[in-house]
PDB file of C-alpha atoms and ligand atoms in Angstrom:
ATOM      1  CA  MET A   1       0.918 -44.033  48.824  1.00 90.00           C
ATOM      2  CA  PRO A   2      -1.054 -47.190  48.899  1.00 96.00           C
ATOM      3  CA  THR A   3      -0.212 -49.704  46.253  1.00 98.00           C
ATOM      4  CA  ILE A   4      -2.276 -52.105  43.979  1.00 98.00           C
ATOM      5  CA  LEU A   5      -0.587 -55.338  43.133  1.00 98.00           C
ATOM      6  CA  VAL A   6      -1.218 -56.532  39.532  1.00 98.00           C
ATOM      7  CA  LEU A   7      -0.248 -60.197  38.943  1.00 99.00           C
ATOM      8  CA  ASN A   8      -0.124 -62.073  35.636  1.00 98.00           C
ATOM      9  CA  GLY A   9       0.201 -65.848  35.178  1.00 98.00           C
ATOM     10  CA  PRO A  10       1.906 -68.180  32.675  1.00 98.00           C
ATOM     11  CA  ASN A  11       2.387 -67.246  29.016  1.00 97.00           C
ATOM     12  CA  LEU A  12       1.213 -63.620  29.487  1.00 98.00           C
ATOM     13  CA  ASN A  13       4.833 -62.580  28.867  1.00 98.00           C
ATOM     14  CA  LEU A  14       3.976 -63.389  25.260  1.00 95.00           C
ATOM     15  CA  LEU A  15       1.123 -61.029  25.155  1.00 97.00           C
ATOM     16  CA  GLY A  16       1.113 -59.312  21.606  1.00 95.00           C
ATOM     17  CA  GLN A  17       2.788 -62.284  19.953  1.00 95.00           C
ATOM     18  CA  ARG A  18       0.625 -65.121  21.334  1.00 92.00           C
ATOM     19  CA  GLU A  19      -2.576 -65.889  19.631  1.00 93.00           C
ATOM     20  CA  PRO A  20      -3.401 -62.274  18.689  1.00 93.00           C
ATOM     21  CA  HIS A  21      -6.887 -63.213  17.544  1.00 92.00           C
ATOM     22  CA  LEU A  22      -7.678 -64.047  21.116  1.00 93.00           C
ATOM     23  CA  TYR A  23      -5.437 -61.794  23.028  1.00 94.00           C
ATOM     24  CA  GLY A  24      -4.789 -58.712  20.766  1.00 90.00           C
ATOM     25  CA  SER A  25      -1.593 -57.163  19.619  1.00 92.00           C
ATOM     26  CA  GLU A  26      -0.789 -55.043  22.713  1.00 96.00           C
ATOM     27  CA  THR A  27       1.983 -56.195  24.966  1.00 97.00           C
ATOM     28  CA  LEU A  28       2.403 -56.772  28.693  1.00 98.00           C
ATOM     29  CA  ALA A  29       4.349 -53.600  28.759  1.00 98.00           C
ATOM     30  CA  ASP A  30       1.246 -51.843  27.394  1.00 98.00           C
ATOM     31  CA  VAL A  31      -0.876 -53.539  30.226  1.00 98.00           C
ATOM     32  CA  GLU A  32       1.643 -52.314  32.745  1.00 98.00           C
ATOM     33  CA  ALA A  33       1.496 -48.830  31.502  1.00 98.00           C
ATOM     34  CA  LEU A  34      -2.356 -48.804  31.526  1.00 98.00           C
ATOM     35  CA  CYS A  35      -2.338 -50.055  35.111  1.00 98.00           C
ATOM     36  CA  THR A  36       0.110 -47.570  36.226  1.00 98.00           C
ATOM     37  CA  ARG A  37      -1.894 -44.755  34.709  1.00 98.00           C
ATOM     38  CA  LYS A  38      -5.290 -45.966  36.025  1.00 98.00           C
ATOM     39  CA  ALA A  39      -3.859 -46.538  39.494  1.00 98.00           C
ATOM     40  CA  ALA A  40      -2.379 -43.038  39.661  1.00 98.00           C
ATOM     41  CA  ALA A  41      -5.649 -41.491  38.598  1.00 98.00           C
ATOM     42  CA  GLU A  42      -7.279 -43.261  41.636  1.00 97.00           C
ATOM     43  CA  GLY A  43      -4.389 -42.003  43.939  1.00 97.00           C
ATOM     44  CA  PHE A  44      -2.556 -45.390  44.124  1.00 98.00           C
ATOM     45  CA  LYS A  45       0.743 -46.775  43.052  1.00 98.00           C
ATOM     46  CA  SER A  46       0.917 -50.092  41.275  1.00 98.00           C
ATOM     47  CA  LYS A  47       3.351 -52.969  41.335  1.00 98.00           C
ATOM     48  CA  PHE A  48       3.312 -55.267  38.296  1.00 98.00           C
ATOM     49  CA  HIS A  49       4.581 -58.844  38.051  1.00 98.00           C
ATOM     50  CA  GLN A  50       4.295 -61.771  35.643  1.00 98.00           C
ATOM     51  CA  SER A  51       5.484 -65.430  36.201  1.00 98.00           C
ATOM     52  CA  ASN A  52       5.244 -68.711  34.438  1.00 98.00           C
ATOM     53  CA  ARG A  53       5.749 -70.372  38.064  1.00 98.00           C
ATOM     54  CA  GLU A  54       2.832 -70.965  40.270  1.00 98.00           C
ATOM     55  CA  TYR A  55       4.931 -70.611  43.494  1.00 98.00           C
ATOM     56  CA  GLU A  56       6.122 -67.204  42.527  1.00 98.00           C
ATOM     57  CA  LEU A  57       2.576 -65.974  42.068  1.00 98.00           C
ATOM     58  CA  ILE A  58       1.786 -67.515  45.505  1.00 98.00           C
ATOM     59  CA  ASP A  59       4.832 -65.833  47.196  1.00 98.00           C
ATOM     60  CA  TRP A  60       3.692 -62.466  45.790  1.00 98.00           C
ATOM     61  CA  ILE A  61       0.227 -62.965  47.210  1.00 98.00           C
ATOM     62  CA  HIS A  62       1.684 -63.781  50.589  1.00 98.00           C
ATOM     63  CA  ALA A  63       3.855 -60.716  50.471  1.00 98.00           C
ATOM     64  CA  ALA A  64       0.731 -58.581  49.717  1.00 98.00           C
ATOM     65  CA  ARG A  65      -0.740 -59.510  53.304  1.00 98.00           C
ATOM     66  CA  GLY A  66      -0.824 -56.307  55.189  1.00 97.00           C
ATOM     67  CA  THR A  67       1.157 -54.343  52.513  1.00 98.00           C
ATOM     68  CA  MET A  68      -0.902 -54.046  49.447  1.00 98.00           C
ATOM     69  CA  ALA A  69      -4.242 -52.145  49.179  1.00 98.00           C
ATOM     70  CA  GLY A  70      -5.678 -54.679  46.732  1.00 98.00           C
ATOM     71  CA  ILE A  71      -4.806 -57.242  44.050  1.00 98.00           C
ATOM     72  CA  VAL A  72      -5.652 -57.484  40.303  1.00 99.00           C
ATOM     73  CA  ILE A  73      -4.865 -60.916  39.102  1.00 99.00           C
ATOM     74  CA  ASN A  74      -4.975 -62.600  35.654  1.00 98.00           C
ATOM     75  CA  PRO A  75      -3.952 -66.203  36.644  1.00 98.00           C
ATOM     76  CA  ALA A  76      -4.056 -67.232  33.064  1.00 98.00           C
ATOM     77  CA  ALA A  77      -4.113 -71.091  32.719  1.00 98.00           C
ATOM     78  CA  PHE A  78      -3.649 -71.472  36.509  1.00 98.00           C
ATOM     79  CA  THR A  79      -7.202 -70.011  36.838  1.00 98.00           C
ATOM     80  CA  HIS A  80      -8.569 -73.438  35.801  1.00 98.00           C
ATOM     81  CA  THR A  81      -6.285 -75.612  37.882  1.00 98.00           C
ATOM     82  CA  SER A  82      -4.853 -73.892  40.882  1.00 98.00           C
ATOM     83  CA  VAL A  83      -6.375 -74.425  44.325  1.00 98.00           C
ATOM     84  CA  ALA A  84      -3.095 -73.265  45.683  1.00 98.00           C
ATOM     85  CA  ILE A  85      -3.556 -69.702  44.249  1.00 98.00           C
ATOM     86  CA  LEU A  86      -7.213 -69.740  45.642  1.00 98.00           C
ATOM     87  CA  ASP A  87      -5.889 -70.704  49.031  1.00 98.00           C
ATOM     88  CA  ALA A  88      -3.253 -67.875  48.985  1.00 98.00           C
ATOM     89  CA  LEU A  89      -5.887 -65.338  47.955  1.00 98.00           C
ATOM     90  CA  ASN A  90      -8.130 -66.578  50.752  1.00 98.00           C
ATOM     91  CA  ALA A  91      -5.207 -65.701  53.247  1.00 98.00           C
ATOM     92  CA  TYR A  92      -5.179 -62.085  51.822  1.00 98.00           C
ATOM     93  CA  GLU A  93      -7.471 -59.640  53.464  1.00 97.00           C
ATOM     94  CA  GLY A  94      -8.015 -57.028  50.760  1.00 98.00           C
ATOM     95  CA  PRO A  95     -10.050 -56.637  47.650  1.00 98.00           C
ATOM     96  CA  VAL A  96      -9.292 -59.003  44.693  1.00 98.00           C
ATOM     97  CA  VAL A  97     -10.402 -58.589  41.199  1.00 98.00           C
ATOM     98  CA  GLU A  98      -9.851 -61.320  38.580  1.00 98.00           C
ATOM     99  CA  VAL A  99      -9.314 -60.363  34.906  1.00 98.00           C
ATOM    100  CA  HIS A 100      -9.308 -62.382  31.726  1.00 98.00           C
ATOM    101  CA  ILE A 101      -8.485 -60.717  28.485  1.00 98.00           C
ATOM    102  CA  SER A 102     -10.547 -63.096  26.297  1.00 97.00           C
ATOM    103  CA  ASN A 103     -14.079 -64.124  26.932  1.00 98.00           C
ATOM    104  CA  VAL A 104     -13.351 -67.603  28.422  1.00 98.00           C
ATOM    105  CA  HIS A 105     -17.107 -68.428  28.308  1.00 98.00           C
ATOM    106  CA  LYS A 106     -17.043 -68.397  24.572  1.00 97.00           C
ATOM    107  CA  ARG A 107     -14.030 -70.805  24.598  1.00 96.00           C
ATOM    108  CA  GLU A 108     -13.309 -74.442  25.450  1.00 95.00           C
ATOM    109  CA  ALA A 109     -15.401 -75.895  28.384  1.00 96.00           C
ATOM    110  CA  PHE A 110     -12.291 -76.338  30.431  1.00 95.00           C
ATOM    111  CA  ARG A 111     -11.866 -72.540  30.618  1.00 97.00           C
ATOM    112  CA  HIS A 112     -15.405 -72.090  32.070  1.00 97.00           C
ATOM    113  CA  HIS A 113     -14.426 -72.828  35.617  1.00 98.00           C
ATOM    114  CA  SER A 114     -12.239 -70.664  37.738  1.00 98.00           C
ATOM    115  CA  TYR A 115     -10.942 -71.579  41.079  1.00 98.00           C
ATOM    116  CA  VAL A 116     -10.030 -68.006  41.762  1.00 98.00           C
ATOM    117  CA  SER A 117     -13.643 -66.742  41.168  1.00 98.00           C
ATOM    118  CA  ALA A 118     -14.629 -68.252  44.584  1.00 98.00           C
ATOM    119  CA  ARG A 119     -12.512 -65.576  46.208  1.00 98.00           C
ATOM    120  CA  ALA A 120     -12.654 -62.714  43.756  1.00 98.00           C
ATOM    121  CA  ASP A 121     -14.798 -59.616  44.572  1.00 98.00           C
ATOM    122  CA  ALA A 122     -15.340 -59.086  40.885  1.00 98.00           C
ATOM    123  CA  VAL A 123     -14.460 -60.846  37.699  1.00 98.00           C
ATOM    124  CA  ILE A 124     -13.896 -58.987  34.308  1.00 98.00           C
ATOM    125  CA  VAL A 125     -13.869 -61.205  31.287  1.00 98.00           C
ATOM    126  CA  GLY A 126     -13.491 -60.495  27.651  1.00 98.00           C
ATOM    127  CA  ALA A 127     -12.929 -56.785  27.721  1.00 98.00           C
ATOM    128  CA  GLY A 128      -9.425 -57.172  26.168  1.00 97.00           C
ATOM    129  CA  ILE A 129      -6.521 -55.369  27.996  1.00 98.00           C
ATOM    130  CA  GLN A 130      -9.059 -52.657  28.974  1.00 98.00           C
ATOM    131  CA  GLY A 131     -10.244 -55.210  31.422  1.00 98.00           C
ATOM    132  CA  TYR A 132      -7.180 -54.430  33.597  1.00 98.00           C
ATOM    133  CA  GLY A 133      -8.047 -50.703  33.766  1.00 98.00           C
ATOM    134  CA  PHE A 134     -11.584 -51.528  34.858  1.00 98.00           C
ATOM    135  CA  ALA A 135     -10.103 -53.976  37.452  1.00 98.00           C
ATOM    136  CA  VAL A 136      -7.650 -51.384  38.948  1.00 98.00           C
ATOM    137  CA  GLU A 137     -10.564 -48.885  39.213  1.00 98.00           C
ATOM    138  CA  ARG A 138     -12.656 -51.404  41.007  1.00 98.00           C
ATOM    139  CA  VAL A 139      -9.893 -52.444  43.413  1.00 98.00           C
ATOM    140  CA  ALA A 140      -9.204 -48.697  44.151  1.00 98.00           C
ATOM    141  CA  HIS A 141     -12.977 -48.153  44.891  1.00 98.00           C
ATOM    142  CA  LEU A 142     -13.176 -51.149  47.186  1.00 98.00           C
ATOM    143  CA  ALA A 143      -9.873 -50.235  48.918  1.00 97.00           C
ATOM    144  CA  HIS A 144     -11.152 -46.761  49.479  1.00 91.00           C
ATOM    145  CA  ALA A 145     -14.502 -48.066  50.883  1.00 90.00           C
ATOM    146  CA  LEU A 146     -12.515 -50.416  53.347  1.00 83.00           C
ATOM    147  CA  ARG A 147     -10.407 -47.432  54.595  1.00 78.00           C
ATOM    148  CA  GLY A 148     -13.544 -45.284  55.147  1.00 64.00           C
ATOM    149  CA  PRO A 149     -14.049 -41.614  54.505  1.00 55.00           C
ATOM    150  CA  LYS A 150     -10.867 -39.435  54.562  1.00 49.00           C
TER     151      LYS A 150
HETATM  152  C1  DQA B   1      -6.710 -65.895  30.084  1.00 91.67           C
HETATM  153  C2  DQA B   1      -7.646 -67.071  29.697  1.00 91.67           C
HETATM  154  C3  DQA B   1      -7.038 -68.440  30.161  1.00 91.67           C
HETATM  155  O1  DQA B   1      -7.917 -69.436  29.908  1.00 91.67           O
HETATM  156  C4  DQA B   1      -5.769 -68.674  29.397  1.00 91.67           C
HETATM  157  O2  DQA B   1      -5.204 -69.900  29.909  1.00 91.67           O
HETATM  158  C5  DQA B   1      -4.799 -67.498  29.491  1.00 91.67           C
HETATM  159  C6  DQA B   1      -5.280 -66.203  29.373  1.00 91.67           C
HETATM  160  C7  DQA B   1      -7.174 -64.545  29.495  1.00 91.67           C
HETATM  161  O3  DQA B   1      -6.687 -63.583  29.941  1.00 91.67           O
HETATM  162  O4  DQA B   1      -8.107 -64.533  28.581  1.00 91.67           O
HETATM  163  O5  DQA B   1      -3.497 -67.847  29.448  1.00 91.67           O
HETATM  164  O6  DQA B   1      -6.595 -65.783  31.444  1.00 91.67           O
END
């Protein structure tokens, strides 16, 4: 079964405990369960990772080349700093959807720019963890379109 890769950047391991007024009370395990359910409903498996290390996210993106049907990524703070993650995504051929739990545009000015948005096929911002579900659905749709009619 084709697989959608879901990547999460730094501090998202603390989801549910970290600034709940911004990020809610649900945990990363809840996000993983949501992604698994949404992917299965679209006929995909999902693989879920979180890291606080930029290189690990880059290595997972490299490994996705030729193996993953699409990528959903919340790069967290690396969104606003990482040309390296943008470059890695530019070397990946499939659909990419960027997700942010909070509405970054209602927040500090330094969160308004995303390096990753220059590559993303869609960006989902401020929909809470529900945004991951929308992102998985969109990646599945784009992956199906790329593969053509059955
Ligand atoms: C975030 C927004 C980023 O600005 C922040 O650094 C995060 C989480 C979000 O999901 O809203 O860690 O990506």
